[in-house]
Amino acid sequence: QSVLTQPPSVSGAPGQRVTISCTGSSSNIGAAYDVHWYQQYPGVAPKLLIYADTNRPSGVPDRFSGSKSGTSASLAITGLQADDEADYYCQTYDSSLSGYVFGSGTTVIVL
Amino acid sequence: QVQLVQSGAEVKKPGASAKVSCKASGYTFSNFYIHWVRQAPGQGLEWIGIVDPTGNNRRYAQKFQGRVTMTSDTSTSIVYMELSSLNFDDTAVYFCARASVPGSLLGPFDSWGQGTLVTVSS
């Protein structure tokens, strides 16, 4: 069972906006540790999508955005496209575990 | 460009050990820590631990302590992750990933290896 909880899946039509939540606790997100997001296609390694809550690495479209409040973080995808269909994971540090933790993962389905 | 190239797939029997390598190139090896993450079939990502490139500093997830050893060879820019006492639940793809902040355990994982499938089968 993951320390960070994400919905198993979210879906939307092309062009729509979807959001993925990542709920933690006072020992991780609530302790102000940075939250990062990764995108993963089947059979390949994850790719960094958002770092330090809200920042996009070079090359990541501005359709992807991150936010954080309290013990939760969110990833938003606007202008949904077919190739956004992938798994998305949040990640942060947990002081109780003295290590890094990942969310349970969310599959984005483009209808 | 930053590249992490991992060793090939392995098949191990229960109780055996698996040692996966991760060769780094395209950056100053000694400046960045390396994480190890695994992903069981159809499951999510699980952090195993982190090692500094000198091999002197390492931190393991509580779940794997006593069973995992991470080492580093600065002469070849290769990091190793060895997992012992394998059981069927250890069947997974194992990834190495670079910590993005020089000299720090913190920060996102900005580059990943291609993954190594370790299959535990009798």
Coordinates of C-alpha atoms in Angstrom, one line a residue:
Chain A
Q1 CA 0.0 0.0 0.0
S2 CA 1.5 3.3 -1.1
V3 CA 2.1 6.2 1.3
L4 CA 0.9 8.6 -1.4
T5 CA -2.6 7.9 -2.7
Q6 CA -3.6 8.6 -6.3
P7 CA -6.8 7.7 -8.2
P8 CA -6.3 4.5 -10.2
S9 CA -7.4 6.2 -13.4
V10 CA -8.8 9.5 -14.9
S11 CA -10.2 10.0 -18.3
G12 CA -11.1 12.8 -20.6
A13 CA -11.8 13.6 -24.2
P14 CA -9.2 15.2 -26.5
G15 CA -8.9 18.8 -25.7
Q16 CA -10.3 18.5 -22.2
R17 CA -8.6 19.1 -18.9
V18 CA -7.9 16.4 -16.3
T19 CA -6.4 16.5 -12.9
I20 CA -4.6 13.8 -10.8
S21 CA -4.5 14.1 -7.1
C22 CA -1.8 12.9 -4.8
T23 CA -2.7 12.7 -1.1
G24 CA 0.0 12.3 1.5
S25 CA 0.4 13.1 5.2
S26 CA 2.3 15.3 7.6
S27 CA 5.5 13.3 7.2
N28 CA 5.8 13.8 3.5
I29 CA 3.9 16.4 1.4
G30 CA 2.6 18.1 4.6
A31 CA 6.2 18.5 5.8
A32 CA 6.9 20.7 2.8
Y33 CA 9.0 18.3 0.9
D34 CA 9.1 18.9 -2.8
V35 CA 6.7 16.8 -4.9
H36 CA 7.7 15.6 -8.3
W37 CA 5.7 14.0 -11.1
Y38 CA 6.7 11.3 -13.6
Q39 CA 5.1 10.1 -16.8
Q40 CA 5.6 6.5 -17.9
Y41 CA 4.6 4.7 -21.0
P42 CA 4.3 0.9 -21.0
G43 CA 7.6 -0.9 -21.1
V44 CA 9.8 2.1 -20.8
A45 CA 11.4 4.1 -17.9
P46 CA 9.6 7.0 -16.3
K47 CA 10.3 10.5 -17.4
L48 CA 10.4 13.5 -15.1
L49 CA 7.4 15.7 -15.9
I50 CA 7.2 18.2 -13.0
Y51 CA 9.7 18.9 -10.3
A52 CA 9.6 20.8 -7.0
D53 CA 5.8 21.1 -7.0
T54 CA 5.3 23.4 -10.0
N55 CA 8.4 23.4 -12.3
R56 CA 8.6 21.9 -15.8
P57 CA 11.9 20.5 -17.1
S58 CA 13.0 21.8 -20.5
G59 CA 10.9 20.2 -23.3
V60 CA 7.8 19.5 -21.2
P61 CA 4.8 21.3 -22.7
D62 CA 3.1 23.9 -20.6
R63 CA -0.1 21.9 -20.9
F64 CA 1.3 20.1 -17.8
S65 CA 1.2 21.9 -14.5
G66 CA 1.6 21.1 -10.9
S67 CA 0.3 22.5 -7.6
K68 CA 0.5 21.7 -3.9
S69 CA -1.5 22.6 -0.8
G70 CA -1.3 21.1 2.6
T71 CA -0.9 17.4 2.5
S72 CA -1.9 17.1 -1.2
A73 CA -0.5 17.8 -4.6
S74 CA -2.1 17.8 -8.1
L75 CA -1.1 17.4 -11.7
A76 CA -3.2 19.1 -14.3
I77 CA -3.2 18.3 -18.0
T78 CA -4.9 20.7 -20.3
G79 CA -5.7 20.3 -24.0
L80 CA -5.6 16.5 -23.5
Q81 CA -3.9 14.7 -26.4
A82 CA -3.8 11.0 -27.5
D83 CA -0.2 10.7 -26.5
D84 CA -0.9 11.8 -23.0
E85 CA -2.3 8.4 -22.4
A86 CA 0.2 7.0 -19.9
D87 CA 0.7 6.3 -16.2
Y88 CA 1.6 9.2 -13.9
Y89 CA 3.3 9.0 -10.5
C90 CA 3.8 11.5 -7.8
Q91 CA 6.9 11.3 -5.6
T92 CA 8.3 12.9 -2.5
Y93 CA 10.5 12.3 0.6
D94 CA 9.0 10.9 3.8
S95 CA 10.6 11.8 7.1
S96 CA 9.0 8.9 9.0
L97 CA 10.4 6.4 6.5
S98 CA 13.6 8.3 5.9
G99 CA 13.3 7.6 2.3
Y100 CA 11.6 8.4 -1.0
V101 CA 8.0 7.4 -1.7
F102 CA 6.0 7.1 -4.9
G103 CA 2.3 7.5 -5.4
S104 CA 0.2 4.5 -6.3
G105 CA 0.0 5.7 -9.9
T106 CA -2.7 7.0 -12.2
T107 CA -3.6 5.9 -15.7
V108 CA -4.8 8.7 -17.9
I109 CA -7.3 7.4 -20.5
V110 CA -8.0 9.6 -23.6
L111 CA -11.5 8.8 -24.7
Chain B
Q1 CA 23.9 13.8 -23.0
V2 CA 23.3 12.0 -19.7
Q3 CA 23.0 8.3 -20.2
L4 CA 22.4 5.5 -17.8
V5 CA 22.8 2.0 -19.4
Q6 CA 21.9 -1.0 -17.3
S7 CA 22.9 -4.7 -17.6
G8 CA 20.7 -7.3 -19.2
A9 CA 17.9 -9.4 -17.9
E10 CA 18.5 -12.1 -15.3
V11 CA 16.7 -15.2 -14.2
K12 CA 17.4 -16.3 -10.6
K13 CA 16.2 -19.1 -8.3
P14 CA 14.6 -18.3 -5.0
G15 CA 17.3 -17.7 -2.4
A16 CA 19.9 -16.5 -4.9
S17 CA 21.2 -13.0 -5.4
A18 CA 21.0 -10.7 -8.3
K19 CA 23.4 -7.9 -9.2
V20 CA 22.4 -5.2 -11.6
S21 CA 24.8 -2.6 -13.0
C22 CA 24.2 0.9 -14.2
K23 CA 26.9 2.6 -16.3
A24 CA 26.8 6.4 -16.4
S25 CA 28.1 8.7 -19.1
G26 CA 27.6 12.3 -20.3
Y27 CA 28.3 14.0 -17.0
T28 CA 30.7 14.1 -14.1
F29 CA 30.0 10.8 -12.4
S30 CA 31.4 11.8 -9.0
N31 CA 28.9 14.7 -8.6
F32 CA 25.6 13.0 -8.6
Y33 CA 23.9 10.3 -6.4
I34 CA 22.2 7.3 -8.0
H35 CA 18.9 5.9 -6.9
W36 CA 17.5 2.5 -7.5
V37 CA 13.8 1.9 -8.1
R38 CA 11.8 -1.2 -9.0
Q39 CA 8.5 -2.0 -10.6
A40 CA 6.8 -5.4 -10.3
P41 CA 4.7 -6.5 -13.2
G42 CA 1.6 -4.4 -13.5
Q43 CA 2.5 -2.5 -10.3
G44 CA 3.8 0.9 -9.3
L45 CA 7.2 2.3 -8.6
E46 CA 9.0 1.4 -5.4
W47 CA 12.1 3.2 -4.1
I48 CA 14.9 0.8 -3.0
G49 CA 17.7 3.1 -2.0
I50 CA 20.4 5.6 -3.0
V51 CA 24.2 5.6 -3.2
D52 CA 26.7 8.4 -3.6
P53 CA 29.2 7.9 -6.5
T54 CA 32.1 7.4 -4.1
G55 CA 30.2 4.5 -2.5
N56 CA 30.8 5.9 0.9
N57 CA 27.3 7.1 1.6
R58 CA 24.2 5.0 1.0
R59 CA 20.7 4.9 2.3
Y60 CA 18.3 2.0 1.9
A61 CA 14.5 1.8 2.2
Q62 CA 13.6 0.0 5.4
K63 CA 11.9 -2.8 3.5
F64 CA 15.2 -3.8 1.8
Q65 CA 17.7 -3.2 4.6
G66 CA 19.8 -6.3 5.3
R67 CA 19.1 -7.6 1.8
V68 CA 20.4 -4.9 -0.5
T69 CA 23.9 -3.6 -1.1
M70 CA 24.7 -0.7 -3.4
T71 CA 28.2 0.0 -4.5
S72 CA 30.0 2.3 -6.9
D73 CA 33.2 2.1 -9.1
T74 CA 34.4 5.5 -9.9
S75 CA 37.1 4.2 -12.3
T76 CA 34.4 2.8 -14.6
S77 CA 31.5 5.1 -13.7
I78 CA 29.4 2.1 -12.8
V79 CA 27.0 1.7 -9.9
Y80 CA 25.8 -1.7 -8.7
M81 CA 22.7 -2.9 -6.8
E82 CA 22.8 -6.4 -5.4
L83 CA 19.7 -7.9 -3.9
S84 CA 20.0 -11.2 -1.9
S85 CA 17.7 -13.9 -0.6
L86 CA 15.5 -13.4 -3.6
N87 CA 11.9 -14.6 -3.5
F88 CA 9.1 -14.6 -6.1
D89 CA 7.9 -11.2 -5.1
D90 CA 11.2 -9.7 -6.2
T91 CA 10.4 -10.3 -9.8
A92 CA 10.5 -6.8 -11.2
V93 CA 12.1 -4.4 -13.5
Y94 CA 14.9 -2.6 -11.7
F95 CA 15.8 1.0 -12.7
C96 CA 18.7 3.2 -11.8
A97 CA 18.0 6.9 -11.8
R98 CA 20.2 10.0 -11.2
A99 CA 19.5 12.5 -8.4
S100 CA 19.4 15.8 -10.2
V101 CA 21.0 18.0 -7.5
P102 CA 24.8 17.7 -7.4
G103 CA 26.1 16.3 -4.2
S104 CA 22.7 15.9 -2.7
L105 CA 20.3 13.1 -1.8
L106 CA 17.4 15.5 -2.6
G107 CA 15.8 16.5 -5.8
P108 CA 13.9 14.7 -8.5
F109 CA 15.2 11.8 -10.6
D110 CA 16.1 13.5 -13.8
S111 CA 17.6 10.6 -15.9
W112 CA 16.7 6.9 -15.8
G113 CA 18.3 3.7 -17.0
Q114 CA 16.4 1.6 -19.4
G115 CA 15.5 -1.0 -16.7
T116 CA 16.6 -4.5 -16.0
L117 CA 14.2 -7.4 -15.6
V118 CA 15.0 -9.7 -12.8
T119 CA 12.8 -12.8 -12.8
V120 CA 12.8 -15.1 -9.8
S121 CA 11.7 -18.6 -10.9
S122 CA 12.2 -22.1 -9.6

